[in-house]
Coordinates of C-alpha atoms in Angstrom, one line a residue:
M83 CA -0.2 0.1 -0.3
N84 CA 1.1 3.9 -1.1
G85 CA 0.9 6.8 1.0
Y86 CA -1.6 7.5 -1.0
D87 CA -3.9 4.6 0.0
K88 CA -2.5 4.9 3.7
Q89 CA -3.8 8.3 3.5
H90 CA -7.4 7.7 1.8
L91 CA -7.7 5.1 4.3
L92 CA -6.8 7.0 7.1
L93 CA -9.7 9.4 5.6
D94 CA -12.2 7.4 5.8
N95 CA -12.1 5.8 8.9
L96 CA -12.4 9.6 10.7
N97 CA -15.7 10.6 12.6
T98 CA -15.5 14.0 11.1
A99 CA -16.5 15.7 7.7
V100 CA -13.7 16.2 5.6
L101 CA -13.4 17.3 2.0
V102 CA -11.1 17.8 -0.8
F103 CA -10.5 21.1 -2.6
D104 CA -8.4 21.5 -5.4
R105 CA -7.4 25.1 -6.2
N106 CA -10.6 26.2 -8.4
L107 CA -12.5 24.8 -5.0
H108 CA -13.7 21.8 -6.4
L109 CA -14.4 18.3 -5.3
L110 CA -11.3 16.3 -5.0
Y111 CA -12.0 13.9 -2.4
V112 CA -14.6 13.3 0.1
N113 CA -15.0 10.3 3.3
P114 CA -17.3 8.8 4.3
A115 CA -18.0 10.8 7.3
A116 CA -18.9 14.2 5.0
E117 CA -21.3 11.3 2.9
V118 CA -23.3 10.7 5.9
L119 CA -23.8 14.6 6.7
F120 CA -24.4 16.3 3.5
A121 CA -26.6 13.2 3.1
M122 CA -25.0 12.6 -0.8
S123 CA -22.7 10.3 -2.3
G124 CA -19.1 10.4 -3.1
K125 CA -19.2 9.9 -6.9
Q126 CA -22.7 12.7 -7.1
M127 CA -19.9 15.1 -5.4
Q128 CA -16.9 14.7 -6.7
G129 CA -15.8 17.9 -9.4
M130 CA -18.8 19.9 -7.3
R131 CA -17.7 23.5 -6.8
A132 CA -17.9 24.3 -3.2
R133 CA -20.7 27.2 -3.2
E134 CA -22.7 24.1 -4.5
I135 CA -22.1 21.7 -2.0
I136 CA -21.4 23.8 1.2
P137 CA -24.3 25.4 2.6
C138 CA -26.0 29.2 1.9
S139 CA -26.8 29.7 5.3
D140 CA -23.6 30.7 5.9
A141 CA -22.9 33.1 3.3
N142 CA -18.5 33.2 4.5
A143 CA -17.8 29.8 4.0
V144 CA -15.7 29.3 0.7
K145 CA -14.9 33.2 1.8
H146 CA -12.7 31.8 4.3
L147 CA -12.0 29.2 1.5
E148 CA -10.3 31.8 -0.3
R149 CA -8.9 33.5 2.2
A150 CA -7.6 30.8 3.5
W151 CA -6.0 29.0 -0.8
S152 CA -4.3 32.9 -0.8
S153 CA -2.7 33.7 3.2
G154 CA -2.0 29.7 3.8
H155 CA -2.8 30.3 7.2
V156 CA -4.9 27.4 9.2
I157 CA -8.1 29.3 9.2
T158 CA -10.8 27.7 12.2
E159 CA -14.4 28.5 12.9
R160 CA -16.1 27.8 16.4
E161 CA -19.5 27.2 16.0
I162 CA -21.0 27.7 13.2
H163 CA -24.7 27.3 12.0
V164 CA -26.0 25.4 9.0
H165 CA -28.9 24.3 7.6
F166 CA -27.0 20.8 6.3
P167 CA -29.2 18.8 3.0
G168 CA -31.1 16.0 5.3
H169 CA -31.1 17.6 9.0
E170 CA -34.5 18.9 9.8
E171 CA -32.7 21.7 12.0
S172 CA -30.0 23.5 11.7
I173 CA -26.9 22.3 13.2
T174 CA -23.7 23.4 15.2
I175 CA -20.1 23.2 13.4
D176 CA -16.7 23.6 13.6
C177 CA -14.5 23.6 10.7
T178 CA -10.5 24.1 10.1
I179 CA -9.3 24.8 7.4
M180 CA -6.2 24.0 5.9
P181 CA -4.0 24.4 2.4
F182 CA -1.6 21.6 1.6
D183 CA 1.0 20.4 -0.9
D184 CA -0.7 17.2 -2.8
G185 CA 2.2 17.4 -5.1
G186 CA 0.8 19.4 -7.4
E187 CA -0.6 23.4 -7.6
G188 CA -2.3 22.0 -4.1
A189 CA -4.9 21.5 -2.5
L190 CA -7.3 22.2 0.5
M191 CA -8.3 20.1 3.5
V192 CA -11.9 21.9 6.0
E193 CA -12.6 19.3 7.7
I194 CA -16.1 19.6 10.1
Q195 CA -17.3 18.2 12.5
Q196 CA -20.2 18.2 14.2
V197 CA -20.4 19.5 18.1
D198 CA -24.1 19.8 18.9
R199 CA -23.9 16.7 21.2
Q200 CA -21.6 17.6 22.7
L201 CA -23.0 21.3 23.2
R202 CA -25.8 20.0 23.9
I203 CA -25.0 17.9 27.0
T204 CA -23.0 20.8 28.0
R205 CA -25.9 23.1 28.6
E206 CA -27.5 20.4 30.3
E207 CA -25.0 19.1 32.8
Q208 CA -25.2 22.8 33.8
M209 CA -30.1 23.4 33.5
I210 CA -30.0 20.0 36.0
A211 CA -26.9 22.4 38.3
Q212 CA -29.0 25.6 37.9
Q213 CA -32.1 23.8 38.9
E214 CA -31.4 21.8 41.6
V215 CA -29.4 24.9 43.3
S216 CA -33.0 27.0 42.5
S217 CA -34.7 24.1 44.5
Q218 CA -32.2 23.8 47.5
L219 CA -32.5 27.8 47.3
I220 CA -36.8 27.5 47.4
R221 CA -36.5 24.9 50.1
G222 CA -34.8 27.0 51.9
L223 CA -36.7 30.4 51.0
A224 CA -40.3 27.3 51.7
H225 CA -38.6 27.0 55.7
E226 CA -38.6 30.5 55.9
I227 CA -41.5 31.7 54.6
K228 CA -44.0 29.2 55.9
N229 CA -43.0 29.5 60.0
P230 CA -43.8 33.4 60.5
L231 CA -47.3 32.7 58.0
G232 CA -48.3 30.2 60.6
G233 CA -47.7 32.7 63.9
I234 CA -49.4 35.1 61.5
R235 CA -52.5 33.3 60.7
G236 CA -52.4 31.5 63.7
A237 CA -52.4 35.7 65.8
A238 CA -55.3 36.2 63.6
Q239 CA -57.4 33.7 64.2
L240 CA -56.8 34.7 68.3
L241 CA -57.5 38.2 67.2
E242 CA -60.7 37.8 65.3
Q243 CA -61.4 35.6 68.3
E244 CA -61.5 38.1 70.8
L245 CA -63.1 41.0 68.3
D246 CA -66.6 42.0 69.2
N247 CA -67.5 43.6 66.5
S248 CA -68.0 42.6 62.6
E249 CA -66.4 45.1 60.3
L250 CA -62.6 44.4 62.3
E251 CA -63.2 40.7 62.0
E252 CA -63.1 42.1 57.3
Y253 CA -59.7 43.1 58.6
T254 CA -58.4 39.5 60.2
S255 CA -60.6 37.3 57.1
I256 CA -58.3 39.1 55.1
I257 CA -55.5 39.0 57.4
I258 CA -55.8 34.5 57.2
N259 CA -56.8 34.2 53.3
E260 CA -53.5 35.9 52.5
A261 CA -52.4 34.3 54.8
D262 CA -53.6 30.7 53.5
R263 CA -52.8 32.5 49.3
L264 CA -49.1 32.6 50.5
R265 CA -49.0 29.6 51.8
E266 CA -50.1 28.2 48.9
L267 CA -47.8 29.8 46.6
V268 CA -44.8 28.5 48.8
D269 CA -45.9 25.1 48.1
R270 CA -46.7 25.4 44.6
M271 CA -43.2 26.4 44.2
L272 CA -41.3 23.1 46.3
G273 CA -43.1 21.7 42.9
P274 CA -44.8 17.8 43.6
R275 CA -44.5 16.4 47.0
E276 CA -45.4 13.4 46.0
L277 CA -42.9 10.4 44.3
P278 CA -44.4 9.4 40.3
R279 CA -46.7 6.7 40.3
F280 CA -44.7 4.4 37.4
E281 CA -47.2 2.4 34.9
S282 CA -47.2 1.4 31.5
I283 CA -49.1 4.7 30.7
N284 CA -49.9 5.0 25.4
L285 CA -47.3 8.2 25.2
H286 CA -50.3 9.0 22.3
E287 CA -53.2 8.6 24.6
V288 CA -51.7 11.5 27.1
L289 CA -51.3 13.9 24.0
E290 CA -54.6 13.3 23.0
R291 CA -56.3 14.0 26.1
V292 CA -53.9 17.1 25.6
R293 CA -55.0 18.5 22.6
Q294 CA -58.4 17.6 23.7
L295 CA -58.3 19.6 26.6
V296 CA -56.5 22.7 25.3
K297 CA -59.6 22.0 21.7
A298 CA -62.1 22.5 24.0
E299 CA -60.5 26.2 25.8
V300 CA -59.3 28.0 22.5
G301 CA -62.4 26.9 20.2
D302 CA -61.0 26.8 16.2
E303 CA -59.1 29.8 16.9
I304 CA -55.8 27.8 16.1
T305 CA -54.7 24.6 14.7
L306 CA -53.6 21.8 16.9
I307 CA -51.7 19.5 14.4
C308 CA -50.4 15.8 14.9
D309 CA -47.4 14.0 14.0
Y310 CA -46.7 10.6 16.5
D311 CA -45.1 8.6 15.4
P312 CA -46.6 5.6 15.9
S313 CA -43.4 3.4 16.3
I314 CA -42.3 4.7 20.2
P315 CA -43.1 1.9 22.5
P316 CA -45.4 2.2 26.1
L317 CA -44.3 4.8 28.0
H318 CA -43.2 3.5 32.1
A319 CA -44.3 6.9 33.8
D320 CA -47.3 8.8 36.3
L321 CA -50.2 9.5 33.1
N322 CA -51.4 12.8 35.5
Q323 CA -47.5 14.5 36.5
M324 CA -47.1 14.1 32.0
I325 CA -51.0 15.3 31.6
Q326 CA -49.3 18.2 33.7
V327 CA -47.0 18.8 31.3
F328 CA -48.1 18.7 27.9
L329 CA -50.7 20.1 29.6
N330 CA -48.8 23.3 31.8
I331 CA -46.3 22.9 28.4
T332 CA -49.4 23.5 25.6
R333 CA -51.9 26.2 27.2
N334 CA -48.4 28.7 27.3
A335 CA -47.8 27.8 23.8
A336 CA -51.4 28.2 23.3
N337 CA -51.6 32.5 25.6
V338 CA -49.3 33.4 23.2
L339 CA -50.6 32.1 19.8
Q340 CA -54.4 34.9 20.9
G341 CA -56.5 33.7 19.0
E342 CA -54.2 32.7 15.8
G343 CA -51.1 30.8 14.6
S344 CA -50.9 27.4 14.8
I345 CA -49.3 24.5 17.5
T346 CA -47.7 21.4 16.4
L347 CA -47.4 18.0 18.8
R348 CA -44.8 16.2 17.3
T349 CA -42.8 13.2 18.8
R350 CA -40.3 11.2 18.0
V351 CA -37.5 7.8 19.1
M352 CA -33.9 8.6 20.0
R353 CA -31.9 6.0 20.2
H354 CA -28.5 5.3 22.3
Y355 CA -29.8 9.5 23.8
T356 CA -27.8 11.3 26.4
I357 CA -29.5 13.0 29.0
G358 CA -27.1 14.8 30.9
T359 CA -24.9 12.5 31.8
H360 CA -26.7 9.2 31.2
C361 CA -27.0 7.7 27.6
H362 CA -30.2 5.8 27.2
R363 CA -31.4 3.1 24.7
L364 CA -34.3 4.4 23.4
V365 CA -36.2 8.4 24.0
A366 CA -39.2 9.7 23.8
R367 CA -38.7 12.7 22.4
V368 CA -41.9 15.2 22.4
D369 CA -42.3 18.4 21.1
I370 CA -44.7 21.1 21.4
V371 CA -44.4 23.4 18.2
D372 CA -45.7 27.2 18.1
T373 CA -45.8 30.4 15.5
G374 CA -46.2 33.2 18.1
P375 CA -43.8 35.6 18.5
G376 CA -41.1 33.7 20.6
I377 CA -39.7 34.2 23.8
P378 CA -37.5 37.6 24.4
Q379 CA -33.5 36.0 24.6
D380 CA -32.8 37.5 27.6
L381 CA -35.6 35.0 28.9
Q382 CA -34.4 32.1 26.9
E383 CA -32.0 30.5 30.1
Q384 CA -34.4 31.6 33.1
I385 CA -38.1 30.6 31.5
F386 CA -37.6 26.9 34.0
F387 CA -36.7 29.3 36.9
P388 CA -40.3 29.8 39.7
M389 CA -41.8 33.5 39.0
V390 CA -40.5 34.4 35.6
S391 CA -42.9 34.5 33.1
G392 CA -43.0 36.2 29.4
S393 CA -46.7 37.2 30.1
A394 CA -47.9 39.5 31.7
Q395 CA -51.0 36.8 33.6
G396 CA -48.2 34.3 34.0
T397 CA -47.4 33.0 37.5
G398 CA -44.4 31.7 35.9
L399 CA -45.2 28.3 37.6
G400 CA -46.4 25.8 34.3
L401 CA -42.3 25.6 33.1
T402 CA -41.6 25.0 36.2
I403 CA -43.7 22.9 37.6
A404 CA -42.8 20.7 34.8
Q405 CA -39.5 20.7 34.7
S406 CA -39.8 19.4 37.2
L407 CA -42.5 15.9 37.2
V408 CA -39.6 15.5 33.6
A409 CA -36.9 15.7 36.0
A410 CA -38.6 12.7 38.4
H411 CA -38.7 10.8 35.1
K412 CA -35.7 10.9 34.8
G413 CA -36.0 13.3 32.0
L414 CA -35.3 17.0 30.1
I415 CA -37.1 19.9 29.4
E416 CA -34.7 22.1 26.0
C417 CA -36.7 25.2 24.4
H418 CA -34.9 26.9 20.8
S419 CA -36.7 29.7 20.4
E420 CA -37.0 32.4 17.7
P421 CA -39.8 34.6 16.2
G422 CA -42.3 32.8 14.1
K423 CA -41.2 29.4 16.6
T424 CA -40.7 28.4 19.0
I425 CA -40.1 24.4 20.3
F426 CA -40.3 23.0 23.9
S427 CA -39.3 19.6 23.3
V428 CA -39.7 16.6 26.3
F429 CA -36.8 13.9 26.6
I430 CA -38.4 10.4 27.9
P431 CA -36.5 7.2 28.8
L432 CA -38.4 4.1 27.7
E433 CA -36.7 2.5 30.5
I434 CA -37.3 4.2 33.8
E435 CA -34.4 2.5 36.3
N436 CA -36.4 3.4 40.0
G437 CA -39.7 3.3 39.7
S438 CA -40.6 -0.1 38.7

């Protein structure tokens, strides 16, 4: 085996996508990983120009190639968002362009590494850590709030018994009712007290029930679309908690739309999918997609925190409760939002280790 064949064998076995272009930016070589990424065979791509291959959404890509060629220096761009054929959503890549001498007029090697998975794992670890810190903070605050509230309520009841004036009793009633309201609010912030009651449930029956409830509330003003994957096996979960999770998210979406637009309920199966640091063999993914104005950028990192709401009428607890319920099922909720499209993705393992 000569040196040329050894180089090709090495590149063919890389997990990162590799493309080699000539001086005129025509494709000379593409490895199997690049064929998968671009959803085209090497024979189809052979001889194509760079601008025909590289997604047009990255307008600077060809300029980077030309700059690397003219300067003779390696150029690396990190966390570029592009949309490749065969991928439903845009993906994030790191790209390195390296000029080299191939024994002729020279060539450019482009190495593309998809980094969505690493970025997602890091983001999920941060979300889980933030959720744990938030829960600890809320538990501490709840203890400090509920103790004096109990004293205030008790004192108001004793005072009420001593009053002969019914008009003054109205004020003690206000104190008691407000103390009860604050106590209830704190309890809601703490989330569900009961552990999930695991049973085998049909995910699509849960979503259909949610769809019917929301449909009854909004009527025909909002279009509700179902895009279900019938291959999803039964989910081992708490039926009522799952209904609450998807109802909270779907109602939020309906409120944002204000009587105009659509909500899509979409299910898919993810194989060998990592949530946090644990890789699960099968994971159910439920996307709730709305066509609303989107979540403001400054709120996107905080929407799962208690009392954070993008709506003036919202309590800021719906998503917090939903995240807590999903976390009890070893899952996670993620959000991606831009004007005209907001996606809440619920990931739940299809095998629960501690639920049996």
